Amino acid sequence: MTDVNIKVIPEGSVCSPIGFKANGIHCGIRSSISKKDLALIVSEKMCSAAAVYTQNKVFGAPITVTRNNIADGYAQAVICNSGNANTCAPGGVKLAEDTCELTAKALGLKAEDIIVASTGVIGQAMSMEPFEKGMPELVAGLNENGSADAAEAIMTTDTIPKYRAVEVEIGGKKVTIGGISKGSGMINPNMATMLSFITTDAAITPQMLQKALSADIKKSFNQICVDGDTSTNDTVAIMANGMAGNDEIKENGEDFEAFAKGLAEVTQYLAKKMAKDGEGATKLIECNVVGAPDEATANKIAKTVISSNLLKCAIFGADANWGRVLCAIGYCEGDFSADNIDVEMKSSKGSVTVCKGSTHHEYSEDEASVILSEDEIIINIDMNQGSGTGTAWGCDLTYDYVQINGDYRS
Amino acid sequence: MTDVNIKVIPEGSVCSPIGFKANGIHCGIRSSISKKDLALIVSEKMCSAAAVYTQNKVFGAPITVTRNNIADGYAQAVICNSGNANTCAPGGVKLAEDTCELTAKALGLKAEDIIVASTGVIGQAMSMEPFEKGMPELVAGLNENGSADAAEAIMTTDTIPKYRAVEVEIGGKKVTIGGISKGSGMINPNMATMLSFITTDAAITPQMLQKALSADIKKSFNQICVDGDTSTNDTVAIMANGMAGNDEIKENGEDFEAFAKGLAEVTQYLAKKMAKDGEGATKLIECNVVGAPDEATANKIAKTVISSNLLKCAIFGADANWGRVLCAIGYCEGDFSADNIDVEMKSSKGSVTVCKGSTHHEYSEDEASVILSEDEIIINIDMNQGSGTGTAWGCDLTYDYVQINGDYRS
């Protein structure tokens, strides 16, 4: 692996790469005028485009339309609303198509070059009216500092907007990758969805872009969990407009690797932000697995651990209940041994080894409680049987999660 | 299928079948003397025995010992403690073996004929001392009305003891089947475990007994869920002492069917009781699936729906958020279509069809809210594509669940 120098751009987002503008407004899909509900991201030039979607058999109408629109590998804009998921809604596909048509017209583009996405409640009919009403304002306000508005407009129960941008050097050229995302987990606790839109000025073919994205999500968005409910609308889309001027990435090699590393920096950052902002969450839980038979198993184990309701409650209560870690490892599917597992719990306040060789390791409960009272908790697991490593991110399970989801629609 | 007449025995339990005695005492495994922690169930005659265990790769030491002891198909007593799971504990297998030895000696039996089980915290060392101290009192107090004490002694965070007994006629003889269980789910929210002990005076071979039990749990205990965490100690064991005098059941046929139906009545009742008593739960959720491609898929869909944290929160909040039902069906693994699903929500206060053909069906939110405010909620799903049916039971997710599990060990 080549060493890649990645520079984080302070407050960078989807407008950091050359040639992208964005905006976000309130158009009336939501009743509260204080919450923006429509976002637009546009590239000056046509982009290579790639996307990955939810694997839920029930999926949003916008996914059907986006899949068609980027089947040729190209797109130039993203239109996304919050407040209604356009899923199990009457006439949903037609509405998503009409939204692309409307957006394309306002931008002077073709409807087939628009990526459309929706997030919010399932099963409620949507109307074109707010889109039609808001489109002129949305397009007129497009600007190079519009990413904060766009990031806000795609939020549902998120408490903070999530954005990131980095610079990497590819073939001697500075390439920028930026992204925004929303959702409180790979699984959106509001039946809305996890969404992420990534922009880059890299020159890269649609095929290599899809390859980079498909590989990337296995170690970023697919490794977070808030509540185990896979949403119907999950979508991660990336657009690359080539304006950085690097030689187009057409195959594996140093350039592709550098791009993948830059991409990972953006996606993993956003994924962690989403886990930490999981509904009702007070803590980020990171689980690192080493010594597993292989990487896939390590990732699965890490994900199983951070998905355990029992562990999530224990971390909320700052309780070093490592038996729950072992229990979760034990019910993870896969071909591995659970006989010689070490577990360490860690935060900025220090670390304790709580389990060694799958049995109790002496530690101070008081010290553990201090460590676990921090808001970023790391659980390090050594399976002691191979070289597979993996990481996953989750959050604690709190009273507020129950409150938010017992009362979402009212 | 033959029609089988099943008679529920009022307040019946493990001592209802002929020849069984039981007892439960506080021996000191728990510090609080007000909570019983050691249970014993003994048959007058040797029993055919069968058991099923957790599939967690990390499992309790008592499971290793019980598996060995009933490998020959026979057992005569069950010894079970609460307060410590004897899992990931140093010297656990030796301790479980010593417990069998001690129990056998006190009863004049062989150690190989004892079923041993433990439930409680993982990873804490156990001592033989309380067992040794308590055994004389436990054995001296064995009696035909001792099942209530036994049912209480195996409880952890359960709020009510769970027991059931029924009579069925097999080959002209009255046969009784009784059982007790503990746990707040297939998955015990306290890292303890789900346990159930079933007794019967039926004459049945060990092979047919195991066959009946293995088939039964797929539609009873395996169809309940509290939090998705599969425990390390789950055990369901059954002992049949033959004292009812029926012709021994050696093969499939009417007699086996009658026994299986009686068994299902006991296990499904206990399973439902456990779901309803899930930690922090205020409501039982029953999900019935019809019209699935096959029975296995129907059961899987029902289980997936009642396992969804989002749906559990919605039911807690009496919110008819049917999109969460469709979302859960959609991420259930299996080969089925999600295009034409009907959903009805129901309780003693009435029923509403909330979704028809996978899209919104007009209903009154007020009426739905009244229906969902009851403490037993039924969700009926028609997949409209085959003849597979299945049922699963769960409970709502509440503030109390978080409280109990954020603070279990302190």
PDB file of C-alpha atoms in Angstrom, chain A residues 55-58 88-90 121-123 187-191 226-232 279 308-311 313-314 316-324 326-336 338 341 358-360 363 365 397-410, chain B residues 55-58 88-90 121-123 187-191 226-232 279 308-311 313-314 316-324 326-336 338 341 358-360 363 365 397-410:
ATOM      1  CA  GLN A  55     -31.072  -3.896   0.651  1.00  0.00           C
ATOM      2  CA  ASN A  56     -34.535  -3.689   2.184  1.00  0.00           C
ATOM      3  CA  LYS A  57     -37.142  -5.419  -0.017  1.00  0.00           C
ATOM      4  CA  VAL A  58     -39.432  -2.463   0.701  1.00  0.00           C
ATOM      5  CA  CYS A  88     -45.231   2.831   0.046  1.00  0.00           C
ATOM      6  CA  ALA A  89     -46.868   6.069  -1.074  1.00  0.00           C
ATOM      7  CA  PRO A  90     -49.384   6.101  -3.940  1.00  0.00           C
ATOM      8  CA  VAL A 121     -42.227   9.082   7.181  1.00  0.00           C
ATOM      9  CA  ILE A 122     -43.227   5.999   5.197  1.00  0.00           C
ATOM     10  CA  GLY A 123     -46.622   5.512   3.605  1.00  0.00           C
ATOM     11  CA  ILE A 187     -30.765   2.039  10.000  1.00  0.00           C
ATOM     12  CA  ASN A 188     -32.729   5.137  10.384  1.00  0.00           C
ATOM     13  CA  PRO A 189     -34.602   5.134  13.621  1.00  0.00           C
ATOM     14  CA  ASN A 190     -37.344   7.237  12.081  1.00  0.00           C
ATOM     15  CA  MET A 191     -38.225   5.033   9.203  1.00  0.00           C
ATOM     16  CA  VAL A 226     -28.240   2.504  15.798  1.00  0.00           C
ATOM     17  CA  ASP A 227     -31.081   0.044  16.253  1.00  0.00           C
ATOM     18  CA  GLY A 228     -30.840  -2.832  13.821  1.00  0.00           C
ATOM     19  CA  ASP A 229     -33.671  -1.604  11.622  1.00  0.00           C
ATOM     20  CA  THR A 230     -32.444  -1.365   8.028  1.00  0.00           C
ATOM     21  CA  SER A 231     -34.179   1.589   6.449  1.00  0.00           C
ATOM     22  CA  THR A 232     -36.158   1.547   3.234  1.00  0.00           C
ATOM     23  CA  GLU A 279     -31.357   8.972  18.223  1.00  0.00           C
ATOM     24  CA  SER A 308     -26.327  -5.406  21.039  1.00  0.00           C
ATOM     25  CA  ASN A 309     -29.117  -3.657  22.934  1.00  0.00           C
ATOM     26  CA  LEU A 310     -27.734  -5.041  26.171  1.00  0.00           C
ATOM     27  CA  LEU A 311     -24.249  -3.695  25.581  1.00  0.00           C
ATOM     28  CA  CYS A 313     -27.635  -0.102  27.733  1.00  0.00           C
ATOM     29  CA  ALA A 314     -24.561  -1.087  29.760  1.00  0.00           C
ATOM     30  CA  PHE A 316     -25.272   4.140  28.759  1.00  0.00           C
ATOM     31  CA  GLY A 317     -25.023   3.108  32.425  1.00  0.00           C
ATOM     32  CA  ALA A 318     -21.168   3.218  32.359  1.00  0.00           C
ATOM     33  CA  ASP A 319     -21.198  -0.443  33.397  1.00  0.00           C
ATOM     34  CA  ALA A 320     -18.168  -2.524  32.288  1.00  0.00           C
ATOM     35  CA  ASN A 321     -20.413  -5.540  31.773  1.00  0.00           C
ATOM     36  CA  TRP A 322     -17.983  -7.418  29.511  1.00  0.00           C
ATOM     37  CA  GLY A 323     -20.132 -10.578  29.665  1.00  0.00           C
ATOM     38  CA  ARG A 324     -22.437  -8.785  27.247  1.00  0.00           C
ATOM     39  CA  LEU A 326     -18.735 -12.021  24.952  1.00  0.00           C
ATOM     40  CA  CYS A 327     -22.389 -12.924  24.628  1.00  0.00           C
ATOM     41  CA  ALA A 328     -22.700 -10.777  21.480  1.00  0.00           C
ATOM     42  CA  ILE A 329     -19.521 -12.242  19.982  1.00  0.00           C
ATOM     43  CA  GLY A 330     -20.907 -15.693  20.718  1.00  0.00           C
ATOM     44  CA  TYR A 331     -24.108 -15.214  18.759  1.00  0.00           C
ATOM     45  CA  CYS A 332     -22.376 -13.582  15.798  1.00  0.00           C
ATOM     46  CA  GLU A 333     -22.630 -15.869  12.791  1.00  0.00           C
ATOM     47  CA  GLY A 334     -19.372 -17.155  11.368  1.00  0.00           C
ATOM     48  CA  ASP A 335     -16.714 -19.788  11.694  1.00  0.00           C
ATOM     49  CA  PHE A 336     -14.535 -18.779  14.630  1.00  0.00           C
ATOM     50  CA  ALA A 338     -14.837 -17.976  21.222  1.00  0.00           C
ATOM     51  CA  ILE A 341     -10.948 -13.684  23.644  1.00  0.00           C
ATOM     52  CA  SER A 358     -12.572 -15.472  27.593  1.00  0.00           C
ATOM     53  CA  THR A 359     -12.658 -15.227  31.356  1.00  0.00           C
ATOM     54  CA  HIS A 360     -12.692 -12.521  33.997  1.00  0.00           C
ATOM     55  CA  TYR A 363      -9.839  -4.683  37.241  1.00  0.00           C
ATOM     56  CA  GLU A 365     -14.888  -1.251  38.811  1.00  0.00           C
ATOM     57  CA  LEU A 397     -29.418   2.987  24.028  1.00  0.00           C
ATOM     58  CA  THR A 398     -31.117   5.589  26.171  1.00  0.00           C
ATOM     59  CA  TYR A 399     -34.460   6.728  27.538  1.00  0.00           C
ATOM     60  CA  ASP A 400     -34.513   9.360  24.812  1.00  0.00           C
ATOM     61  CA  TYR A 401     -34.361   6.754  22.048  1.00  0.00           C
ATOM     62  CA  VAL A 402     -37.547   5.220  23.427  1.00  0.00           C
ATOM     63  CA  GLN A 403     -39.167   8.618  23.801  1.00  0.00           C
ATOM     64  CA  ILE A 404     -38.304   9.775  20.281  1.00  0.00           C
ATOM     65  CA  ASN A 405     -39.532   6.558  18.683  1.00  0.00           C
ATOM     66  CA  GLY A 406     -42.585   6.009  20.838  1.00  0.00           C
ATOM     67  CA  ASP A 407     -43.847   9.315  19.629  1.00  0.00           C
ATOM     68  CA  TYR A 408     -42.426   9.985  16.189  1.00  0.00           C
ATOM     69  CA  ARG A 409     -45.461  10.845  14.162  1.00  0.00           C
ATOM     70  CA  SER A 410     -47.369  12.891  16.706  1.00  0.00           C
TER      71      SER A 410
ATOM     72  CA  GLN B  55     -26.741 -21.678  19.871  1.00  0.00           C
ATOM     73  CA  ASN B  56     -24.418 -19.006  21.265  1.00  0.00           C
ATOM     74  CA  LYS B  57     -20.747 -19.936  20.757  1.00  0.00           C
ATOM     75  CA  VAL B  58     -20.121 -18.689  24.293  1.00  0.00           C
ATOM     76  CA  CYS B  88     -16.899 -17.625  31.404  1.00  0.00           C
ATOM     77  CA  ALA B  89     -16.267 -18.380  35.072  1.00  0.00           C
ATOM     78  CA  PRO B  90     -13.059 -20.115  36.200  1.00  0.00           C
ATOM     79  CA  VAL B 121     -24.412 -12.726  35.689  1.00  0.00           C
ATOM     80  CA  ILE B 122     -21.681 -13.912  33.300  1.00  0.00           C
ATOM     81  CA  GLY B 123     -18.022 -14.084  34.209  1.00  0.00           C
ATOM     82  CA  ILE B 187     -32.652 -13.696  24.838  1.00  0.00           C
ATOM     83  CA  ASN B 188     -32.288 -12.892  28.435  1.00  0.00           C
ATOM     84  CA  PRO B 189     -31.836  -9.193  28.900  1.00  0.00           C
ATOM     85  CA  ASN B 190     -29.681  -9.803  31.981  1.00  0.00           C
ATOM     86  CA  MET B 191     -27.080 -11.982  30.427  1.00  0.00           C
ATOM     87  CA  VAL B 226     -37.167  -9.282  23.886  1.00  0.00           C
ATOM     88  CA  ASP B 227     -34.006  -7.599  22.649  1.00  0.00           C
ATOM     89  CA  GLY B 228     -32.260  -9.707  20.045  1.00  0.00           C
ATOM     90  CA  ASP B 229     -29.459 -10.785  22.347  1.00  0.00           C
ATOM     91  CA  THR B 230     -29.248 -14.582  22.319  1.00  0.00           C
ATOM     92  CA  SER B 231     -28.246 -15.662  25.780  1.00  0.00           C
ATOM     93  CA  THR B 232     -25.339 -17.921  26.654  1.00  0.00           C
ATOM     94  CA  GLU B 279     -37.757  -6.479  30.879  1.00  0.00           C
ATOM     95  CA  SER B 308     -37.831  -4.434  15.522  1.00  0.00           C
ATOM     96  CA  ASN B 309     -36.806  -1.814  18.074  1.00  0.00           C
ATOM     97  CA  LEU B 310     -38.679   0.789  16.090  1.00  0.00           C
ATOM     98  CA  LEU B 311     -41.927  -1.144  16.057  1.00  0.00           C
ATOM     99  CA  CYS B 313     -41.162   1.761  20.530  1.00  0.00           C
ATOM    100  CA  ALA B 314     -44.184   2.596  18.351  1.00  0.00           C
ATOM    101  CA  PHE B 316     -45.111   1.472  23.515  1.00  0.00           C
ATOM    102  CA  GLY B 317     -46.307   4.862  22.263  1.00  0.00           C
ATOM    103  CA  ALA B 318     -49.614   3.372  20.933  1.00  0.00           C
ATOM    104  CA  ASP B 319     -48.649   4.688  17.482  1.00  0.00           C
ATOM    105  CA  ALA B 320     -50.046   2.733  14.486  1.00  0.00           C
ATOM    106  CA  ASN B 321     -46.836   3.351  12.567  1.00  0.00           C
ATOM    107  CA  TRP B 322     -47.370   0.551  10.020  1.00  0.00           C
ATOM    108  CA  GLY B 323     -44.444   1.755   7.893  1.00  0.00           C
ATOM    109  CA  ARG B 324     -42.237   0.197  10.569  1.00  0.00           C
ATOM    110  CA  LEU B 326     -43.340  -2.986   6.321  1.00  0.00           C
ATOM    111  CA  CYS B 327     -39.765  -1.878   6.877  1.00  0.00           C
ATOM    112  CA  ALA B 328     -39.116  -4.876   9.161  1.00  0.00           C
ATOM    113  CA  ILE B 329     -40.723  -7.308   6.704  1.00  0.00           C
ATOM    114  CA  GLY B 330     -38.552  -5.810   3.982  1.00  0.00           C
ATOM    115  CA  TYR B 331     -35.267  -6.486   5.747  1.00  0.00           C
ATOM    116  CA  CYS B 332     -36.243 -10.007   6.771  1.00  0.00           C
ATOM    117  CA  GLU B 333     -34.060 -12.489   4.901  1.00  0.00           C
ATOM    118  CA  GLY B 334     -35.832 -14.875   2.581  1.00  0.00           C
ATOM    119  CA  ASP B 335     -37.266 -15.303  -0.864  1.00  0.00           C
ATOM    120  CA  PHE B 336     -40.570 -13.471  -0.925  1.00  0.00           C
ATOM    121  CA  ALA B 338     -43.080  -7.326  -0.435  1.00  0.00           C
ATOM    122  CA  ILE B 341     -48.887  -6.899   1.948  1.00  0.00           C
ATOM    123  CA  SER B 358     -48.297  -2.479   0.653  1.00  0.00           C
ATOM    124  CA  THR B 359     -49.715   1.021   0.726  1.00  0.00           C
ATOM    125  CA  HIS B 360     -51.686   3.220   3.074  1.00  0.00           C
ATOM    126  CA  TYR B 363     -58.162   4.445   9.080  1.00  0.00           C
ATOM    127  CA  GLU B 365     -55.736   7.470  14.060  1.00  0.00           C
ATOM    128  CA  LEU B 397     -39.392  -1.274  24.262  1.00  0.00           C
ATOM    129  CA  THR B 398     -39.688   1.102  27.189  1.00  0.00           C
ATOM    130  CA  TYR B 399     -37.758   3.476  29.426  1.00  0.00           C
ATOM    131  CA  ASP B 400     -37.669   0.720  32.039  1.00  0.00           C
ATOM    132  CA  TYR B 401     -35.808  -1.642  29.709  1.00  0.00           C
ATOM    133  CA  VAL B 402     -33.041   0.931  29.421  1.00  0.00           C
ATOM    134  CA  GLN B 403     -33.057   1.585  33.145  1.00  0.00           C
ATOM    135  CA  ILE B 404     -32.902  -2.114  34.095  1.00  0.00           C
ATOM    136  CA  ASN B 405     -30.084  -2.858  31.673  1.00  0.00           C
ATOM    137  CA  GLY B 406     -28.099   0.307  32.197  1.00  0.00           C
ATOM    138  CA  ASP B 407     -27.788  -0.653  35.789  1.00  0.00           C
ATOM    139  CA  TYR B 408     -27.976  -4.421  36.080  1.00  0.00           C
ATOM    140  CA  ARG B 409     -24.917  -5.249  38.110  1.00  0.00           C
ATOM    141  CA  SER B 410     -24.992  -2.389  40.576  1.00  0.00           C
TER     142      SER B 410
END
